JSON list of C-alpha atoms in Angstrom, two decimals:
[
{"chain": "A", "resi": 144, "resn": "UNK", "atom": "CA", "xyz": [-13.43, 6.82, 11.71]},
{"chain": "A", "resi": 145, "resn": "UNK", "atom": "CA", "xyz": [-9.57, 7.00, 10.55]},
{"chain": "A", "resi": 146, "resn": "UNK", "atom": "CA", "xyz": [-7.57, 4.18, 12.20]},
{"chain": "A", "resi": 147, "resn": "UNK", "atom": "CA", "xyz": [-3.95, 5.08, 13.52]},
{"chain": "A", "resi": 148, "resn": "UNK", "atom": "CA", "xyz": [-1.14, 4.25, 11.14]},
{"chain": "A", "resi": 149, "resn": "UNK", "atom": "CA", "xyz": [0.70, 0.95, 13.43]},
{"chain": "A", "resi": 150, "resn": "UNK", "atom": "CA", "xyz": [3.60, -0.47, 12.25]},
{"chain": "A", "resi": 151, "resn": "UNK", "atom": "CA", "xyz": [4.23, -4.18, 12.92]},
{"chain": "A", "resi": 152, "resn": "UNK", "atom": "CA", "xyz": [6.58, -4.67, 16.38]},
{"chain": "A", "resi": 153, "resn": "UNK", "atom": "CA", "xyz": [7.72, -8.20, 15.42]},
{"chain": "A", "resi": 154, "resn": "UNK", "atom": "CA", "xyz": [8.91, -7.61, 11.53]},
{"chain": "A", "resi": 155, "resn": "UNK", "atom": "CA", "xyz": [8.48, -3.79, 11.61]},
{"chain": "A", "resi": 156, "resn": "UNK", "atom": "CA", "xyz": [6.46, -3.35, 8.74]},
{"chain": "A", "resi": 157, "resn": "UNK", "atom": "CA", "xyz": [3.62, -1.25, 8.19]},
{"chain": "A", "resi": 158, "resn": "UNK", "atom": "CA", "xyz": [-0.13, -2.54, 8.48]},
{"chain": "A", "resi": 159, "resn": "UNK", "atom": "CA", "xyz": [-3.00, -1.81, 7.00]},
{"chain": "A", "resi": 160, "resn": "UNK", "atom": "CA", "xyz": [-5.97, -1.03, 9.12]},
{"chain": "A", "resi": 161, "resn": "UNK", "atom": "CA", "xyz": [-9.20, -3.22, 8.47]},
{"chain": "A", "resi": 162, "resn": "UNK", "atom": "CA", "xyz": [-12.04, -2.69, 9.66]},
{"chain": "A", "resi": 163, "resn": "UNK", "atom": "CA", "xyz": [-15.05, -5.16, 9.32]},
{"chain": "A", "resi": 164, "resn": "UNK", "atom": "CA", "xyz": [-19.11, -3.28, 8.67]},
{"chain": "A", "resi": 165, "resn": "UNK", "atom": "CA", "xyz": [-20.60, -6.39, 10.05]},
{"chain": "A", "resi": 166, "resn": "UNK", "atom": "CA", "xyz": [-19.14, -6.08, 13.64]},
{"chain": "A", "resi": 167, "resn": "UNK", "atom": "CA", "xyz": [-17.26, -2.55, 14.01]},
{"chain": "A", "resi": 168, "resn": "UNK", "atom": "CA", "xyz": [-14.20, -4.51, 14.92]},
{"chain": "A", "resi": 169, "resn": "UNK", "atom": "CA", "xyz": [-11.24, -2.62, 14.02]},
{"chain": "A", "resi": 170, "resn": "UNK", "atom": "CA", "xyz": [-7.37, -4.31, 13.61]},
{"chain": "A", "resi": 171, "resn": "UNK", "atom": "CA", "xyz": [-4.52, -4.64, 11.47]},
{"chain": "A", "resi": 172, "resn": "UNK", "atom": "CA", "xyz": [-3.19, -6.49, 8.99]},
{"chain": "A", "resi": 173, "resn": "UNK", "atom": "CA", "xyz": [0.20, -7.52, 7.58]},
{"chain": "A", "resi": 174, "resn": "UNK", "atom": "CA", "xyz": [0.35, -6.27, 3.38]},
{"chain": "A", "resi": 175, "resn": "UNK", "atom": "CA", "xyz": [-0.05, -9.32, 0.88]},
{"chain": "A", "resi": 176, "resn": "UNK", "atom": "CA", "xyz": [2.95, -11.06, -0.26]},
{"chain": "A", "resi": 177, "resn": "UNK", "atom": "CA", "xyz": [4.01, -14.22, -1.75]},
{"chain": "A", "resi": 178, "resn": "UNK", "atom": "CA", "xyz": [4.58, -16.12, 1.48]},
{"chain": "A", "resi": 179, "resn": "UNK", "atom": "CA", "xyz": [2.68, -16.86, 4.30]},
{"chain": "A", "resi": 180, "resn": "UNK", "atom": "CA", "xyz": [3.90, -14.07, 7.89]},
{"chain": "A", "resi": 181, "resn": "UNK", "atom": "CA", "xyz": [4.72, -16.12, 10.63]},
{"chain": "A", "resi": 182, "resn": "UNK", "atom": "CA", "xyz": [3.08, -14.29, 12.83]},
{"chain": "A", "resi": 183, "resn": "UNK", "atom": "CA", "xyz": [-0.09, -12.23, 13.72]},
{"chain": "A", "resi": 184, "resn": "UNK", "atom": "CA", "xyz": [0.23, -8.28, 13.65]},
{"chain": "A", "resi": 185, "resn": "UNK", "atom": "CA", "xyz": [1.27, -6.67, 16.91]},
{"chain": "A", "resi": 186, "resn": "UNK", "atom": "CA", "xyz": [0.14, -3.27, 16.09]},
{"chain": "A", "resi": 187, "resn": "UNK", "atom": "CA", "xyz": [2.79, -0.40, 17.54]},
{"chain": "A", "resi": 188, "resn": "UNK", "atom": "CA", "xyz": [2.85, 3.38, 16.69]},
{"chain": "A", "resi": 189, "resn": "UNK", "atom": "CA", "xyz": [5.27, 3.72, 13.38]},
{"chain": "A", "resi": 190, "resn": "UNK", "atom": "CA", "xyz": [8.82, 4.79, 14.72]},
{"chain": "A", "resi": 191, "resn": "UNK", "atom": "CA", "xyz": [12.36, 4.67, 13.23]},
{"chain": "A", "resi": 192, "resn": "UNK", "atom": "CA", "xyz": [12.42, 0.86, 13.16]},
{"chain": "A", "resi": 193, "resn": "UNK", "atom": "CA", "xyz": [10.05, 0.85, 10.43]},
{"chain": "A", "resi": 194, "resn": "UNK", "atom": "CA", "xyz": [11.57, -1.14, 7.31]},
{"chain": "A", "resi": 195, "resn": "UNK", "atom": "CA", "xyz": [9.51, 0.23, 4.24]},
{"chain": "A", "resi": 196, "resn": "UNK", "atom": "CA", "xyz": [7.32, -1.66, 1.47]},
{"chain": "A", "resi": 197, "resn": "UNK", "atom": "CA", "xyz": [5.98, 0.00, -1.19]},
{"chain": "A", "resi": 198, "resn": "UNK", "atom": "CA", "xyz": [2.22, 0.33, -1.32]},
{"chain": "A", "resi": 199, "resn": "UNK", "atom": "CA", "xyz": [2.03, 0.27, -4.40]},
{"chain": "A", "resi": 200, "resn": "UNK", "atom": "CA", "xyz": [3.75, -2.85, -6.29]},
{"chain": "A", "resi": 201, "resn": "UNK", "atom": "CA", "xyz": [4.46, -4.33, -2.33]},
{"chain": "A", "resi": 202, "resn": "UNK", "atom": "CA", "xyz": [8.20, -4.40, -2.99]},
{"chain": "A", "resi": 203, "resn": "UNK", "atom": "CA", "xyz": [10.62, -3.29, -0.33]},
{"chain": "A", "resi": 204, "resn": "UNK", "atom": "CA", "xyz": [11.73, 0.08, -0.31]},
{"chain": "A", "resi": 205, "resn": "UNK", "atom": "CA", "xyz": [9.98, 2.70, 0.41]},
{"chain": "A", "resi": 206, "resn": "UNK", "atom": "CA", "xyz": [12.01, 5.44, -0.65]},
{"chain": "A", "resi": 207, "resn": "UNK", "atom": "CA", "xyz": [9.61, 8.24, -1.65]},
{"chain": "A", "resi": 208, "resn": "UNK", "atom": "CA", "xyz": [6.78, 9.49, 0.89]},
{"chain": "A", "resi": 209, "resn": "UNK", "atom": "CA", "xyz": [3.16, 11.06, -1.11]},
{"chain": "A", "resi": 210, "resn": "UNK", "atom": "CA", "xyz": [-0.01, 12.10, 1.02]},
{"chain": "A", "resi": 211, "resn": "UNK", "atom": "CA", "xyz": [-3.07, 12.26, -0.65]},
{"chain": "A", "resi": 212, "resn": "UNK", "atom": "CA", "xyz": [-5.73, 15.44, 0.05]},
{"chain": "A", "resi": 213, "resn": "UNK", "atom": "CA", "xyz": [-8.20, 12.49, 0.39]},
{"chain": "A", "resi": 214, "resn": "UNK", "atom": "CA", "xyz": [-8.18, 9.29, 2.63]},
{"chain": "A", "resi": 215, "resn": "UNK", "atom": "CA", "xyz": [-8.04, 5.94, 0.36]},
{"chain": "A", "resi": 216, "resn": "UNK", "atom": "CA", "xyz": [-11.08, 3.44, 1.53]},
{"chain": "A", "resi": 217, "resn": "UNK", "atom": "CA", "xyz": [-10.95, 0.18, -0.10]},
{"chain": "A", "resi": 218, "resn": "UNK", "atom": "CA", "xyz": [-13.93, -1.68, -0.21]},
{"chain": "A", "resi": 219, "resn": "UNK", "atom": "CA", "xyz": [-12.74, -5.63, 0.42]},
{"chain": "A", "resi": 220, "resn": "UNK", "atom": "CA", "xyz": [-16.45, -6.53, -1.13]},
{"chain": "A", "resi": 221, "resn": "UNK", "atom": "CA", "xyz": [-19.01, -8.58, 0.44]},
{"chain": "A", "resi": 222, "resn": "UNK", "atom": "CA", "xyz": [-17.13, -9.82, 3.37]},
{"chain": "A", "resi": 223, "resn": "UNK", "atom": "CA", "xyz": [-17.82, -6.73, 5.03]},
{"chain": "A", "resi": 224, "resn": "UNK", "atom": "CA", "xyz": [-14.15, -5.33, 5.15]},
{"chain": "A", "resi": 225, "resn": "UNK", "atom": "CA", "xyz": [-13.13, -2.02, 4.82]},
{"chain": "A", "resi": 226, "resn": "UNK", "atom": "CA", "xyz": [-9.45, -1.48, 4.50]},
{"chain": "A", "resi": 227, "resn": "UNK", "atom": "CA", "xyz": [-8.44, 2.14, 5.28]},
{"chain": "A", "resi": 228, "resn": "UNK", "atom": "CA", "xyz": [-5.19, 2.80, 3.53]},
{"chain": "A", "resi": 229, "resn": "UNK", "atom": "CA", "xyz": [-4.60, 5.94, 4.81]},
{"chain": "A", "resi": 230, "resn": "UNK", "atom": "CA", "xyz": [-3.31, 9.28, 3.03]},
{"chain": "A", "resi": 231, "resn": "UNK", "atom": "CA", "xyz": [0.46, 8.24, 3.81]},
{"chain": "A", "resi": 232, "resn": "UNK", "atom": "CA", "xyz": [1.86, 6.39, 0.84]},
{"chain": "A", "resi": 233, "resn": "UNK", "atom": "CA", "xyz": [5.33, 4.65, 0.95]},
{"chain": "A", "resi": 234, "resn": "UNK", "atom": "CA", "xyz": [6.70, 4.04, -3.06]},
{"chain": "A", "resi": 235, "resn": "UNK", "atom": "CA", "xyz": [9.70, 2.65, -4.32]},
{"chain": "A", "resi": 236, "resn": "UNK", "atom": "CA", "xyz": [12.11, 4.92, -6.64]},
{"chain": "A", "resi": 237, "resn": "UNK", "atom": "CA", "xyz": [10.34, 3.45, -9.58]},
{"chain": "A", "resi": 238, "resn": "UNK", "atom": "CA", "xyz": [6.99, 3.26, -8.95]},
{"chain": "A", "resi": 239, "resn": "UNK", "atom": "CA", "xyz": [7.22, 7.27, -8.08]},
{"chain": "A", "resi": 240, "resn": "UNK", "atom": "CA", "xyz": [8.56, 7.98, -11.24]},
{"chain": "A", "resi": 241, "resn": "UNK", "atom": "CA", "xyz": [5.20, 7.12, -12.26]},
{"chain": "A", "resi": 242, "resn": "UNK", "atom": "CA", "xyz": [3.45, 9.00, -9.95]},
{"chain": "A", "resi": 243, "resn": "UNK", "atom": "CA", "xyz": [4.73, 11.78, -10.32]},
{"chain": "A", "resi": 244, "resn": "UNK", "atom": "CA", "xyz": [4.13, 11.49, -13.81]},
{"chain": "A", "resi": 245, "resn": "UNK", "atom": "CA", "xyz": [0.28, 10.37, -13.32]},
{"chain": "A", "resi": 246, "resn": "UNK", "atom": "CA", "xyz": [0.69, 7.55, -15.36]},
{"chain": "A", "resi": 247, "resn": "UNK", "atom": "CA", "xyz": [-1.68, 4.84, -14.05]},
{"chain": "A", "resi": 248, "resn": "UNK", "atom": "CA", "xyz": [-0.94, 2.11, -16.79]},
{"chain": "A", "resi": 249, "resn": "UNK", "atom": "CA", "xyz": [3.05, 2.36, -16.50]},
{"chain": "A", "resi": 250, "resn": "UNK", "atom": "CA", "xyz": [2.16, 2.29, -12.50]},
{"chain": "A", "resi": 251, "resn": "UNK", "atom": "CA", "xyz": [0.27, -0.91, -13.08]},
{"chain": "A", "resi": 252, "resn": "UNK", "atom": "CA", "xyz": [2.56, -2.71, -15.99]},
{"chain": "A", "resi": 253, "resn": "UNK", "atom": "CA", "xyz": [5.30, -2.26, -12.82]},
{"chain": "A", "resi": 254, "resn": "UNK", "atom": "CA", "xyz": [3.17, -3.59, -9.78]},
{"chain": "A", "resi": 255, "resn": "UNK", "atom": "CA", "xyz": [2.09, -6.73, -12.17]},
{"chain": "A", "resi": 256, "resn": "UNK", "atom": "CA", "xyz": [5.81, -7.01, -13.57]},
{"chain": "A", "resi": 257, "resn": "UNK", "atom": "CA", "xyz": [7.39, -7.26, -10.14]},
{"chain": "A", "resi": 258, "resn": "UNK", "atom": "CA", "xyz": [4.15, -8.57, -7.85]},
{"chain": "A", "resi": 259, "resn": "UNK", "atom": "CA", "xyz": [6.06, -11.02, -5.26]},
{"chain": "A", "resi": 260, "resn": "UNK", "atom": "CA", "xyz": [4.16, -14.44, -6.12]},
{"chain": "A", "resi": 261, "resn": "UNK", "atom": "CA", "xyz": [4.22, -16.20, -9.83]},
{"chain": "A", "resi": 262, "resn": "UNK", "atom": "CA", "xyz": [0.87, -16.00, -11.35]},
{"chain": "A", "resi": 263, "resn": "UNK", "atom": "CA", "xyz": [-0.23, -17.28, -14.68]},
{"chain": "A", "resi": 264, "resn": "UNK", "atom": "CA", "xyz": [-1.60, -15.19, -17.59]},
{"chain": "A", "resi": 265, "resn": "UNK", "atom": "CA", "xyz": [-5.34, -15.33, -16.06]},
{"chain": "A", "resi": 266, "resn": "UNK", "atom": "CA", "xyz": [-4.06, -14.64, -12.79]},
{"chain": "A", "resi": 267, "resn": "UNK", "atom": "CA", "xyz": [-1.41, -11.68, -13.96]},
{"chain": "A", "resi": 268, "resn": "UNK", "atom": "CA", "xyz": [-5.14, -10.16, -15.86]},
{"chain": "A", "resi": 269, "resn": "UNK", "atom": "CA", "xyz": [-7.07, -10.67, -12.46]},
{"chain": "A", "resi": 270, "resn": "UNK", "atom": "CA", "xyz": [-3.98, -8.92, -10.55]},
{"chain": "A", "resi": 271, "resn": "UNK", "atom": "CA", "xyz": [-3.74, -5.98, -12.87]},
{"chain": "A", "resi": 272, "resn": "UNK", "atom": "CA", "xyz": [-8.15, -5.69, -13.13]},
{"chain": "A", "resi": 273, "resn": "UNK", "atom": "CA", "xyz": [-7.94, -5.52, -9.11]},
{"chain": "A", "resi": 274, "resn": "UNK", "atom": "CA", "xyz": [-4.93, -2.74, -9.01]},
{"chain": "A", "resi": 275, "resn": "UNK", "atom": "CA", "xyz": [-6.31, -0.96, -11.72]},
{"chain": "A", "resi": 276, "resn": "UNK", "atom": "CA", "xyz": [-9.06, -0.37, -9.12]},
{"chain": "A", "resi": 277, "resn": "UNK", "atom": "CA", "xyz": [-6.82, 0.15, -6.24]},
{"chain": "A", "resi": 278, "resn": "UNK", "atom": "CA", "xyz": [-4.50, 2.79, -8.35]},
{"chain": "A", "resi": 279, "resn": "UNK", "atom": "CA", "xyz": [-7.05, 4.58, -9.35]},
{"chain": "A", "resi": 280, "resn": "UNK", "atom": "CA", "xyz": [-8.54, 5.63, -6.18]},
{"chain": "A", "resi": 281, "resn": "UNK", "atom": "CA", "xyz": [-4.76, 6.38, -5.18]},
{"chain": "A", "resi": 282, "resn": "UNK", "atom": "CA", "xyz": [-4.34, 9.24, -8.06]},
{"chain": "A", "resi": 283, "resn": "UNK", "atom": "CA", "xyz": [-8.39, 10.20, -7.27]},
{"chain": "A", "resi": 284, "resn": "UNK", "atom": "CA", "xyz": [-6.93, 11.29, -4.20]},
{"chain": "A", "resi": 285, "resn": "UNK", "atom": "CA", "xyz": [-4.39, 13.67, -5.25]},
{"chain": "A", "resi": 286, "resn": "UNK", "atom": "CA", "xyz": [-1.18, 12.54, -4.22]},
{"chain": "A", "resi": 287, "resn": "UNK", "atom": "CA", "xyz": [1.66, 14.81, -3.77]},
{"chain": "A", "resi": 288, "resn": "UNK", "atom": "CA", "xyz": [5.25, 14.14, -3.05]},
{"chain": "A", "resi": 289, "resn": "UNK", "atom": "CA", "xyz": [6.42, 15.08, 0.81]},
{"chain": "A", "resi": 290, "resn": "UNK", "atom": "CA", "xyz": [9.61, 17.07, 0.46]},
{"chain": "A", "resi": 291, "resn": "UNK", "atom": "CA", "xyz": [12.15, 14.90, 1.59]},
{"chain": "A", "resi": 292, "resn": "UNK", "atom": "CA", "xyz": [14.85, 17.69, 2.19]},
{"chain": "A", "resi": 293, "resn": "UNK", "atom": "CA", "xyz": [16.45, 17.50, 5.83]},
{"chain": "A", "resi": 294, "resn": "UNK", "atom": "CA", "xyz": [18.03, 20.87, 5.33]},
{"chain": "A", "resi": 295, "resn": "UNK", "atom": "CA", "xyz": [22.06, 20.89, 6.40]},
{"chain": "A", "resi": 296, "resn": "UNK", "atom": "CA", "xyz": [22.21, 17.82, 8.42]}
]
């Protein structure tokens, strides 16, 4: 069952939906960065207020919109999380340049290169192992770039 894409009322960022095998509970969560929210998601259809973060090296600006022909499931392990990402994608000017290109290790050089907490060398190859994963279901799904023409406005 596809969750509803909810942005965040208090900070206006996106969530991610999660939902947990071991209970059926569905909710939302706030994307990883570097420091701690303060504050628990308060899930709200997404509306113009939405500020963007890139999904795919979680640095702000969203600038380019892709959709995937296929849902992205991640598999949080065993926990018993599923995170459903979605087939809306938000990416920064950079990061599409790779898309767009298909290139999964540029992608991933980026999203390590600008990841929002300091990590040391074991910690960068543990970061780039886990995205690897994550990217790679991303271009599995097909992504294609939303047209972002708004005519003669």
């Amino acid at each position: 069952m596809l969750m509803p894409e909810r942005m965040c009322c208090v900070c206006f960022t996106s969530l991610n939906p999660r939902l947990d095998l071991n209970t059926g509970a569905m909710s939302y969560i706030h994307p990883h960065r570097s420091e701690p929210w303060d504050h628990q998601p308060d899930p709200v259809p997404i509306d113009e207020r939405l500020i963007p973060i890139c999904d795919l090296c979680a640095q702000p600006g969203g600038a380019v919109t892709f959709h995937t022909r296929r849902t992205v499931v991640i598999d949080e392990g065993p926990g018993g999380d599923l995170r459903d990402m979605g087939d809306y994608w938000s990416a920064c000017t950079r990061c599409a340049v790779h898309i767009r290109k298909r290139s999964l290790h540029l992608l991933l050089n980026r999203a390590v290169l600008v990841w929002p907490e300091p990590l040391n060398r074991p910690g960068r190859e543990n970061l780039r192992r886990n995205l690897k994963a994550f990217h790679f279901k991303f271009f599995a799904a097909d992504p294609q770039e939303l047209s972002t023409d708004k005519g003669n406005d």
